[in-house]
Coordinates of N, CA, C and O in Angstrom, one line a residue:
P26 N 12.8 -11.2 -21.5 CA 12.2 -10.3 -20.4 C 11.7 -11.2 -19.6 O 11.9 -11.1 -18.1
W27 N 11.1 -12.8 -20.1 CA 11.0 -13.1 -18.6 C 11.9 -14.0 -18.0 O 11.4 -14.2 -16.7
V28 N 13.1 -14.2 -18.4 CA 14.2 -14.5 -17.4 C 14.5 -13.1 -16.6 O 14.7 -13.7 -15.8
R29 N 14.2 -11.9 -17.2 CA 15.1 -11.1 -16.4 C 13.5 -10.9 -15.4 O 13.9 -10.6 -13.7
Y30 N 12.5 -11.0 -15.6 CA 11.5 -11.5 -14.5 C 11.5 -12.3 -13.4 O 11.8 -11.8 -12.2
F31 N 12.0 -13.3 -14.1 CA 12.0 -14.6 -12.7 C 13.6 -14.2 -12.0 O 13.2 -15.0 -10.8
T32 N 14.5 -13.8 -13.0 CA 15.7 -13.3 -11.9 C 15.6 -12.3 -11.0 O 15.8 -12.7 -9.6
A33 N 14.8 -11.5 -11.1 CA 14.4 -10.3 -10.1 C 13.5 -10.8 -9.4 O 13.5 -10.7 -7.9
R34 N 12.7 -11.6 -9.6 CA 11.5 -12.1 -8.8 C 12.4 -12.9 -7.4 O 12.4 -13.1 -6.0
S35 N 13.4 -14.1 -7.8 CA 14.5 -14.9 -7.1 C 15.0 -13.8 -6.3 O 15.6 -14.4 -5.0
I36 N 15.8 -12.7 -6.8 CA 16.5 -11.9 -6.2 C 16.0 -11.4 -4.8 O 16.3 -11.5 -3.6
G37 N 14.7 -10.9 -5.1 CA 13.7 -10.6 -4.4 C 13.3 -11.6 -3.2 O 13.4 -11.2 -1.8
R38 N 13.0 -12.7 -3.2 CA 13.1 -13.6 -2.5 C 13.7 -14.2 -1.4 O 13.8 -14.5 -0.6
H39 N 15.3 -14.0 -2.2 CA 16.1 -14.6 -1.3 C 17.3 -13.6 -1.1 O 18.3 -14.0 -0.4
G40 N 16.6 -12.2 -1.5 CA 18.0 -11.4 -0.9 C 19.2 -11.3 -1.3 O 20.1 -11.8 -0.4
Y41 N 19.5 -11.1 -2.5 CA 21.1 -10.9 -2.6 C 21.4 -9.5 -3.4 O 21.4 -8.7 -3.5
P42 N 22.0 -8.7 -2.2 CA 22.2 -7.3 -1.7 C 23.6 -6.8 -3.4 O 23.3 -6.0 -3.3
E43 N 24.2 -7.8 -3.5 CA 25.1 -7.5 -4.6 C 24.7 -7.5 -6.0 O 24.9 -6.6 -6.9
A44 N 23.4 -7.8 -6.3 CA 22.1 -7.3 -7.3 C 21.7 -6.0 -7.2 O 20.8 -6.1 -8.1
N45 N 21.6 -5.3 -6.1 CA 20.4 -4.1 -6.0 C 21.2 -2.8 -7.3 O 20.1 -2.5 -7.5
D46 N 22.3 -2.7 -7.5 CA 22.6 -1.8 -8.6 C 22.0 -2.6 -10.1 O 21.0 -1.5 -10.7
R47 N 21.9 -3.8 -10.2 CA 21.3 -3.9 -11.3 C 19.7 -3.9 -11.4 O 19.0 -3.8 -12.4
L48 N 19.2 -4.4 -9.8 CA 18.0 -4.2 -9.8 C 17.0 -3.0 -10.0 O 16.0 -2.4 -10.8
Q49 N 18.2 -2.1 -9.8 CA 17.8 -0.5 -10.0 C 17.4 0.0 -11.4 O 16.8 0.8 -11.7
A50 N 18.3 -0.4 -12.0 CA 18.6 -0.1 -13.5 C 17.6 -1.1 -14.2 O 16.6 -0.3 -15.1
M51 N 17.0 -2.1 -13.8 CA 15.9 -2.7 -14.4 C 14.7 -2.2 -14.0 O 13.9 -1.7 -14.9
A52 N 14.7 -1.8 -12.7 CA 13.2 -1.0 -12.6 C 13.1 0.4 -13.5 O 12.1 1.0 -13.5
A53 N 14.4 0.7 -13.5 CA 14.3 2.3 -13.9 C 13.9 2.3 -15.4 O 13.5 3.3 -15.9
S54 N 15.0 1.2 -16.0 CA 14.5 1.4 -17.7 C 14.6 0.4 -18.2 O 14.5 0.3 -19.6
D55 N 13.9 -0.9 -17.8 CA 13.9 -2.5 -18.7 C 12.6 -2.1 -19.6 O 11.7 -1.5 -19.0
P56 N 12.8 -2.4 -20.6 CA 11.7 -2.2 -21.8 C 10.1 -2.9 -21.6 O 9.3 -2.5 -21.6
A57 N 10.2 -4.0 -20.5 CA 9.2 -5.1 -20.3 C 8.9 -4.2 -18.7 O 9.4 -4.4 -17.9
A58 N 7.5 -4.1 -19.1 CA 7.0 -3.4 -17.7 C 6.9 -4.5 -16.6 O 7.4 -4.0 -15.4
Q59 N 6.9 -5.8 -17.1 CA 6.5 -6.6 -15.8 C 8.0 -6.7 -15.4 O 8.1 -7.0 -14.2
V60 N 9.3 -6.8 -16.0 CA 10.4 -6.6 -15.4 C 10.7 -5.4 -14.4 O 11.4 -5.6 -13.4
R61 N 10.1 -4.4 -15.1 CA 10.3 -3.3 -14.0 C 9.4 -3.4 -12.9 O 10.0 -3.2 -11.5
I62 N 8.2 -3.7 -13.1 CA 7.3 -4.4 -11.5 C 8.2 -5.1 -11.2 O 8.2 -5.2 -9.6
E63 N 8.9 -6.1 -11.3 CA 9.1 -7.4 -10.2 C 10.4 -6.7 -9.7 O 10.5 -7.0 -8.7
S64 N 11.4 -6.2 -10.3 CA 12.5 -5.5 -9.8 C 12.2 -4.1 -8.6 O 12.6 -4.4 -7.5
I65 N 10.6 -3.6 -9.2 CA 10.6 -2.4 -7.9 C 10.3 -3.6 -6.7 O 10.0 -3.1 -5.6
K66 N 9.5 -4.6 -6.7 CA 8.7 -5.5 -5.6 C 9.9 -6.1 -5.1 O 10.3 -5.6 -3.7
A67 N 10.9 -6.2 -6.0 CA 12.2 -6.7 -4.9 C 13.1 -6.0 -4.2 O 13.6 -6.3 -3.2
M68 N 13.2 -4.7 -4.7 CA 13.8 -3.3 -4.0 C 12.9 -3.6 -2.9 O 13.8 -3.5 -2.0
G69 N 11.6 -3.5 -2.6 CA 11.0 -3.5 -1.4 C 11.4 -4.3 -0.5 O 11.3 -4.0 0.7
L70 N 11.5 -5.7 -1.0 CA 11.6 -6.7 -0.2 C 13.0 -7.0 0.5 O 13.3 -7.1 1.5
M71 N 14.2 -6.1 -0.6 CA 15.4 -6.7 0.3 C 15.7 -5.6 1.0 O 17.0 -5.4 1.9
N72 N 15.7 -4.0 0.2 CA 16.6 -2.9 0.7 C 15.8 -2.3 2.0 O 16.4 -1.1 2.3
A73 N 14.4 -2.1 2.0 CA 14.1 -1.8 3.4 C 14.1 -0.2 3.0 O 13.7 0.1 2.3
E74 N 14.8 0.5 4.3 CA 14.8 1.8 4.0 C 15.4 2.5 3.0 O 15.4 3.9 2.8
K75 N 16.3 1.9 2.6 CA 17.7 2.0 1.8 C 16.9 2.7 0.2 O 17.0 3.2 -0.7
A76 N 15.6 1.7 0.3 CA 15.2 1.8 -1.6 C 13.9 3.0 -1.2 O 13.5 3.0 -2.1
V77 N 13.8 3.4 -0.2 CA 12.4 4.5 0.3 C 12.7 5.3 -0.8 O 11.6 5.8 -2.0
P78 N 13.9 6.3 -1.2 CA 14.2 7.1 -2.3 C 13.7 6.8 -3.6 O 12.8 7.6 -4.5
L79 N 14.3 5.7 -4.0 CA 13.9 5.3 -5.1 C 12.7 4.8 -5.6 O 11.8 5.3 -6.8
L80 N 12.2 4.1 -4.5 CA 10.9 3.6 -4.7 C 9.6 5.0 -4.8 O 8.6 4.9 -5.7
T81 N 9.9 5.9 -3.9 CA 9.3 6.9 -4.0 C 9.4 7.7 -5.5 O 8.4 7.9 -6.1
S82 N 10.4 7.4 -6.0 CA 10.8 8.2 -7.2 C 9.6 7.7 -8.3 O 8.9 8.1 -9.5
F83 N 9.5 6.3 -8.1 CA 8.4 5.7 -9.0 C 7.0 5.5 -9.1 O 6.1 5.4 -9.7
M84 N 6.5 6.3 -7.9 CA 5.4 6.9 -7.7 C 4.7 7.6 -8.7 O 3.3 8.0 -8.9
D85 N 5.8 8.5 -9.3 CA 5.2 9.2 -10.3 C 5.2 8.8 -11.5 O 4.9 9.6 -12.8
D86 N 5.4 7.5 -11.7 CA 5.3 6.8 -13.4 C 4.3 7.2 -13.8 O 3.0 6.9 -13.6
E87 N 4.5 7.1 -15.2 CA 3.1 7.7 -16.0 C 2.5 6.2 -15.8 O 0.9 5.9 -16.4
D88 N 3.2 4.8 -15.7 CA 2.5 3.7 -16.0 C 1.9 3.7 -14.7 O 2.6 3.6 -13.6
P89 N 0.3 3.8 -14.5 CA 0.1 3.6 -13.1 C 0.5 1.8 -12.9 O 0.2 1.8 -11.1
D90 N 0.5 0.6 -13.0 CA 0.9 -0.4 -12.7 C 2.2 -0.1 -11.9 O 2.2 -0.5 -10.9
I91 N 3.4 0.2 -12.8 CA 4.5 0.8 -11.8 C 4.2 1.7 -10.7 O 4.8 1.3 -9.6
A92 N 3.5 2.8 -10.6 CA 3.4 3.7 -9.4 C 2.7 3.1 -8.3 O 3.4 2.8 -7.5
C93 N 1.7 1.7 -8.7 CA 0.9 1.2 -7.6 C 2.0 0.1 -7.0 O 1.8 -0.1 -6.2
T94 N 2.7 -0.4 -8.0 CA 3.5 -1.2 -7.6 C 4.9 -1.1 -6.2 O 5.1 -1.5 -5.3
A95 N 5.1 0.6 -7.0 CA 6.1 1.1 -5.9 C 5.1 1.7 -4.4 O 6.4 1.4 -3.3
V96 N 4.0 1.9 -4.9 CA 3.5 2.2 -3.0 C 3.5 0.7 -2.5 O 3.5 1.0 -1.2
R97 N 2.9 -0.2 -3.3 CA 2.9 -1.3 -2.2 C 4.3 -2.0 -1.7 O 4.5 -2.6 -0.5
A98 N 5.4 -1.4 -2.6 CA 6.8 -1.8 -2.1 C 6.8 -0.8 -1.0 O 7.5 -1.5 -0.1
L99 N 6.7 0.2 -1.1 CA 6.5 1.2 0.3 C 5.9 0.5 1.3 O 6.3 0.5 2.9
G100 N 4.9 0.0 0.9 CA 4.1 -0.8 2.2 C 4.5 -1.9 2.7 O 4.4 -2.2 4.1
A101 N 5.5 -2.6 2.2 CA 5.9 -3.6 2.7 C 7.1 -3.1 3.6 O 7.5 -3.7 4.5
I102 N 7.7 -2.1 3.0 CA 8.8 -1.7 4.1 C 8.2 -0.8 5.5 O 8.3 -1.3 6.3
G103 N 7.1 -0.1 5.2 CA 6.3 0.1 6.0 C 6.9 1.2 6.7 O 8.0 1.4 6.8
P104 N 6.0 1.4 8.1 CA 6.4 2.6 9.0 C 7.8 2.0 9.8 O 7.6 1.2 9.9
P105 N 8.5 3.3 10.3 CA 8.3 4.5 10.1 C 9.0 5.1 8.8 O 8.9 6.4 8.1
H106 N 9.6 4.0 8.4 CA 10.6 4.6 6.5 C 10.0 5.0 5.8 O 10.0 6.4 5.1
A107 N 8.9 4.3 5.3 CA 8.2 4.6 4.4 C 6.7 5.8 4.7 O 6.2 5.6 3.7
L108 N 6.9 5.8 5.6 CA 5.4 6.8 6.1 C 5.3 8.1 5.4 O 4.2 8.0 4.9
P109 N 6.3 8.6 5.0 CA 6.1 10.3 4.3 C 5.9 9.8 2.9 O 5.4 10.8 2.5
A110 N 6.0 8.8 2.8 CA 5.8 8.6 0.9 C 4.5 8.3 0.7 O 4.0 8.8 0.2
L111 N 4.2 7.1 1.5 CA 3.1 6.6 1.5 C 1.7 7.6 1.7 O 1.1 8.1 1.3
L112 N 2.4 8.8 2.9 CA 1.4 10.1 2.7 C 1.3 11.3 1.9 O 0.4 11.8 1.1
Q113 N 2.3 11.0 0.6 CA 2.9 11.4 0.1 C 1.8 11.1 -1.2 O 1.4 11.8 -2.1
A114 N 2.0 10.3 -1.6 CA 0.8 8.7 -2.4 C -0.7 9.2 -1.8 O -1.3 9.3 -3.0
L115 N -0.6 9.5 -0.7 CA -2.4 10.0 -0.4 C -2.7 10.9 -1.1 O -4.0 11.7 -1.3
H116 N -1.6 11.8 -1.3 CA -2.1 13.6 -1.8 C -2.2 13.8 -3.4 O -2.8 14.2 -4.0
A117 N -2.2 12.0 -3.8 CA -2.2 12.2 -5.4 C -3.5 12.2 -5.9 O -4.3 11.7 -5.1
R118 N -3.4 12.6 -7.0 CA -4.9 12.9 -7.6 C -5.1 11.2 -8.4 O -6.4 11.3 -9.1
R119 N -4.7 10.4 -8.4 CA -4.7 9.4 -9.1 C -5.6 8.2 -8.0 O -4.9 7.5 -7.3
P120 N -7.0 7.7 -8.5 CA -7.4 6.8 -7.2 C -6.6 5.6 -7.4 O -6.7 5.2 -6.2
P121 N -6.0 5.2 -8.5 CA -5.5 3.7 -8.2 C -4.2 3.9 -7.5 O -4.1 2.9 -6.9
L122 N -3.8 4.8 -7.1 CA -2.7 4.9 -6.2 C -3.1 5.1 -4.9 O -2.7 4.2 -3.9
K123 N -4.2 5.7 -4.6 CA -4.7 6.0 -3.2 C -5.2 4.4 -2.6 O -4.9 4.3 -1.6
M124 N -5.6 3.8 -3.7 CA -6.5 2.4 -3.6 C -4.8 1.2 -3.0 O -5.1 0.9 -1.9
A125 N -3.9 1.7 -3.9 CA -2.6 0.8 -3.7 C -2.1 1.5 -2.0 O -1.7 0.8 -1.0
V126 N -1.8 2.8 -2.0 CA -1.8 3.3 -0.2 C -2.6 2.6 0.7 O -2.6 1.9 1.8
V127 N -4.1 2.3 0.5 CA -5.1 2.0 1.5 C -4.7 0.2 1.9 O -4.3 0.0 2.7
Q128 N -3.9 -0.4 0.8 CA -3.7 -1.6 0.8 C -2.1 -1.7 1.6 O -2.3 -2.4 2.6
A129 N -1.6 -0.7 1.2 CA -0.4 -0.8 2.2 C -0.3 -0.5 3.3 O 0.1 -1.8 4.4
L130 N -1.5 0.4 3.7 CA -1.4 0.5 5.2 C -2.2 -0.4 5.9 O -2.0 -0.5 7.4
G131 N -2.6 -0.9 5.4 CA -3.8 -2.1 5.8 C -2.5 -2.8 6.7 O -3.1 -3.9 7.1
E132 N -1.7 -3.0 5.6 CA -0.8 -4.4 6.7 C -0.2 -4.4 7.6 O 0.5 -4.9 8.1
H133 N -0.1 -3.0 7.8 CA 0.3 -2.3 9.0 C -0.5 -2.4 10.1 O -1.3 -1.0 10.2
R134 N -0.5 -3.0 11.4 CA -1.6 -2.8 12.4 C -1.3 -1.8 13.2 O -1.6 -2.4 14.6
T135 N -1.3 -0.5 13.3 CA -0.8 -0.1 14.6 C -1.9 1.6 14.2 O -2.4 1.5 13.4
R136 N -1.3 2.1 15.8 CA -2.5 3.3 15.7 C -2.1 4.3 14.6 O -3.3 4.8 13.8
E137 N -1.1 4.7 14.0 CA -0.7 5.4 13.0 C -1.5 5.0 11.6 O -1.9 6.1 11.2
T138 N -1.7 4.0 11.4 CA -1.9 3.2 10.4 C -3.6 3.7 10.0 O -4.3 3.9 9.3
A139 N -4.0 3.3 11.0 CA -5.5 3.4 11.7 C -5.7 4.6 11.4 O -7.1 4.9 10.7
E140 N -5.4 6.0 12.1 CA -5.5 6.9 11.8 C -5.5 7.7 10.2 O -6.5 8.3 10.0
M141 N -4.4 7.2 10.0 CA -4.3 7.6 8.4 C -5.5 6.8 7.6 O -6.0 8.0 6.9
L142 N -5.8 6.1 7.7 CA -7.1 5.5 7.1 C -8.2 6.0 7.4 O -9.1 5.9 6.6
Q143 N -8.3 6.3 8.5 CA -9.5 6.9 8.9 C -9.6 8.5 8.5 O -10.6 8.7 7.9
W144 N -8.7 9.3 8.6 CA -8.6 10.4 7.8 C -8.8 10.2 6.6 O -9.6 11.1 5.5
L145 N -8.2 9.1 5.8 CA -8.8 9.1 4.3 C -10.0 8.6 4.0 O -10.7 9.3 2.8
A146 N -10.6 7.9 5.1 CA -12.0 8.0 4.6 C -13.3 8.5 5.4 O -13.8 8.9 4.3
A147 N -12.6 9.7 5.7 CA -13.4 10.6 6.0 C -13.3 12.5 5.2 O -14.0 12.6 5.1
S148 N -12.0 12.1 4.5 CA -11.7 13.4 3.7 C -11.5 12.8 1.9 O -12.3 13.8 1.2
E149 N -11.9 11.7 1.7 CA -11.9 11.5 0.6 C -12.9 11.3 -0.4 O -14.3 11.4 0.2
N150 N -13.3 11.9 -1.6 CA -14.5 12.0 -2.4 C -14.7 11.3 -3.2 O -15.7 10.6 -3.4
D151 N -13.8 9.9 -3.7 CA -13.9 8.9 -4.6 C -14.3 7.5 -3.2 O -13.8 7.3 -2.5
E152 N -15.9 7.5 -4.0 CA -16.5 6.3 -3.0 C -15.9 5.4 -2.6 O -16.0 4.3 -2.0
E153 N -15.2 4.6 -4.2 CA -14.5 3.3 -3.8 C -13.7 3.2 -2.8 O -12.9 2.6 -2.3
V154 N -12.4 4.4 -3.0 CA -11.6 4.6 -1.9 C -12.0 4.4 -0.5 O -11.3 4.0 0.4
V155 N -13.3 5.3 -0.2 CA -13.4 5.5 0.9 C -14.2 3.8 1.2 O -13.8 3.6 2.6
T156 N -14.8 3.2 0.4 CA -15.0 1.8 0.8 C -13.9 1.0 1.2 O -13.9 -0.2 2.2
A157 N -12.9 1.3 0.6 CA -11.6 0.3 0.6 C -10.9 0.5 2.0 O -10.3 0.0 2.7
A158 N -10.9 1.5 2.4 CA -10.4 2.2 3.8 C -11.2 1.7 4.7 O -10.7 1.0 5.7
A159 N -12.6 1.8 4.6 CA -13.3 1.2 5.7 C -13.0 0.0 5.7 O -13.2 -0.9 7.0
D160 N -13.1 -1.0 4.8 CA -13.3 -2.5 4.7 C -11.6 -2.6 5.5 O -11.5 -3.9 6.1
E161 N -10.1 -2.0 5.2 CA -9.3 -2.1 5.4 C -9.1 -2.0 7.1 O -8.8 -2.7 8.0
L162 N -9.6 -0.9 7.8 CA -10.1 -0.9 9.0 C -11.1 -2.2 9.4 O -10.0 -2.1 10.6
A163 N -11.5 -2.6 8.8 CA -12.5 -3.4 9.6 C -11.2 -5.1 9.1 O -11.7 -5.7 10.3
R164 N -10.6 -5.1 8.4 CA -10.1 -6.3 8.1 C -8.4 -5.9 9.1 O -8.3 -7.3 9.7
M165 N -8.3 -4.8 9.4 CA -7.2 -4.8 10.7 C -7.6 -5.3 11.9 O -6.7 -6.2 12.6
A166 N -9.0 -5.1 12.0 CA -9.3 -5.5 13.8 C -8.7 -5.2 14.8 O -8.6 -6.4 15.5
T167 N -8.0 -4.1 14.9 CA -7.4 -3.9 16.2 C -8.4 -2.7 16.9 O -9.4 -2.3 16.2
P168 N -8.1 -2.6 18.0 CA -8.9 -1.5 18.9 C -8.7 -0.2 18.5 O -10.2 0.5 18.1
E169 N -7.7 0.1 17.7 CA -7.7 1.6 17.2 C -8.5 1.4 16.0 O -8.9 2.7 15.4
S170 N -8.1 0.4 14.8 CA -9.1 0.7 13.7 C -10.6 0.8 14.1 O -11.5 1.2 13.3
I171 N -10.9 -0.3 15.1 CA -12.7 -0.3 15.3 C -13.0 1.2 15.7 O -14.0 1.7 15.5
T172 N -12.3 1.7 16.9 CA -12.6 2.9 17.1 C -12.8 3.7 16.0 O -13.6 4.7 15.7
A173 N -11.7 3.9 14.6 CA -12.4 4.6 13.8 C -13.2 4.5 12.8 O -13.1 5.5 12.6
L174 N -13.4 3.4 13.1 CA -14.6 3.1 12.0 C -16.0 3.9 12.6 O -16.9 4.3 12.4
V175 N -15.7 3.6 14.2 CA -17.1 3.6 15.2 C -17.0 5.1 14.9 O -18.3 6.0 14.3
N176 N -16.0 5.9 14.8 CA -15.8 7.3 14.6 C -16.0 8.3 13.3 O -16.9 9.1 13.2
L177 N -15.9 6.9 11.9 CA -16.8 7.4 10.8 C -18.2 7.3 10.9 O -18.8 8.2 10.0
S178 N -18.5 6.4 11.9 CA -20.0 6.2 11.5 C -21.2 7.4 12.0 O -22.3 7.6 11.3
V179 N -20.1 8.6 12.2 CA -21.1 9.6 13.0 C -21.5 10.5 11.7 O -22.4 11.2 11.6
D180 N -20.7 10.4 10.5 CA -20.9 11.2 9.1 C -22.0 10.1 8.3 O -21.9 9.4 8.1
P181 N -22.9 11.0 8.1 CA -24.2 10.4 7.6 C -24.0 9.5 5.9 O -24.3 8.9 5.6
G182 N -22.7 10.6 5.3 CA -22.2 9.8 4.1 C -21.8 8.8 4.0 O -21.2 8.4 2.8
R183 N -21.0 8.8 5.3 CA -20.0 7.5 5.1 C -20.6 6.1 5.7 O -20.2 5.3 6.0
R184 N -22.1 6.7 6.7 CA -22.2 5.8 7.8 C -22.9 4.5 6.9 O -22.3 3.1 7.6
D185 N -23.2 4.1 6.0 CA -23.7 2.9 5.2 C -22.3 2.3 5.0 O -22.1 0.9 5.4
K186 N -21.4 2.8 4.5 CA -19.6 2.2 4.2 C -19.5 1.4 5.4 O -18.6 0.6 5.6
V187 N -19.5 2.6 6.6 CA -18.8 2.0 7.8 C -19.5 0.5 8.7 O -19.1 -0.4 8.9
I188 N -20.9 0.7 8.4 CA -21.6 -0.5 8.6 C -21.3 -1.8 8.2 O -21.3 -3.0 8.7
S189 N -21.2 -1.3 6.8 CA -20.9 -2.8 5.7 C -19.6 -3.4 6.3 O -19.8 -4.4 6.5
A190 N -19.2 -2.3 6.7 CA -17.1 -2.7 7.1 C -17.7 -3.5 8.5 O -16.7 -4.4 8.5
L191 N -18.2 -3.0 9.1 CA -18.4 -3.2 10.3 C -18.9 -4.8 10.5 O -18.8 -5.8 11.3
A192 N -19.8 -5.0 9.6 CA -20.6 -6.2 9.5 C -19.7 -7.7 9.1 O -20.2 -8.6 9.3
K193 N -18.6 -7.3 8.6 CA -17.6 -7.7 7.8 C -16.7 -8.3 9.0 O -16.1 -9.4 8.8
L194 N -16.7 -7.5 10.6 CA -15.6 -8.5 11.7 C -15.9 -9.5 11.7 O -17.1 -9.7 11.8
P195 N -15.2 -10.3 12.1 CA -15.3 -12.0 12.7 C -16.2 -11.6 13.7 O -15.9 -11.0 14.7
E196 N -16.9 -12.9 14.3 CA -17.8 -12.9 15.3 C -16.2 -12.8 17.0 O -16.9 -12.1 18.0
R197 N -15.0 -13.3 16.4 CA -14.6 -12.9 17.6 C -14.1 -11.5 18.0 O -13.7 -11.4 19.0
D198 N -14.2 -10.6 16.8 CA -13.9 -9.1 17.0 C -15.2 -8.2 17.9 O -14.8 -7.0 17.9
V199 N -16.4 -8.6 17.5 CA -17.6 -8.0 18.2 C -16.9 -7.6 19.6 O -17.4 -6.3 19.8
P200 N -16.1 -8.0 20.6 CA -16.2 -7.7 22.1 C -15.5 -6.4 21.8 O -16.0 -5.2 22.3
L201 N -14.5 -6.3 20.8 CA -13.8 -5.1 20.5 C -14.7 -3.6 20.3 O -14.5 -2.8 20.6
L202 N -15.8 -4.0 19.3 CA -16.7 -3.1 19.3 C -17.4 -2.8 20.0 O -17.9 -1.7 20.0

């Protein structure tokens, strides 16, 4: 399994499109979870929008590590191609999947991702997900993400988390606030 693992990792890093079919097979059915995970990562790195349907199918995997890896691979692909799948994952009832979406969205410093993270922080009941979304907005440190945090601060139930996230802003970003 470790040979397959490092093979999948190398294929993803170096981008060998002729190995795509083999990567898909390993991601779908390899008996070793670590091989499946590394194959999913490689598909996200190599195939961009072509991998979205297959990666989306892995979001429902019973193994939470596989499902979260698929979400992070979709995050590497990013908007606009992976956005519908990431939105779908936001509606999952599995907190680890939502946490993976938060991390994936935070990688893209766009107005759309700031709006999605704001919506998630405003509507989510899981305190850990709310905190993670607020922290990602602060980490993004864009005018849109900081505006999203300020907008979230009007909710008394979220205010402490938002203020804590804002306090993490580097001094250079204070003028944006």
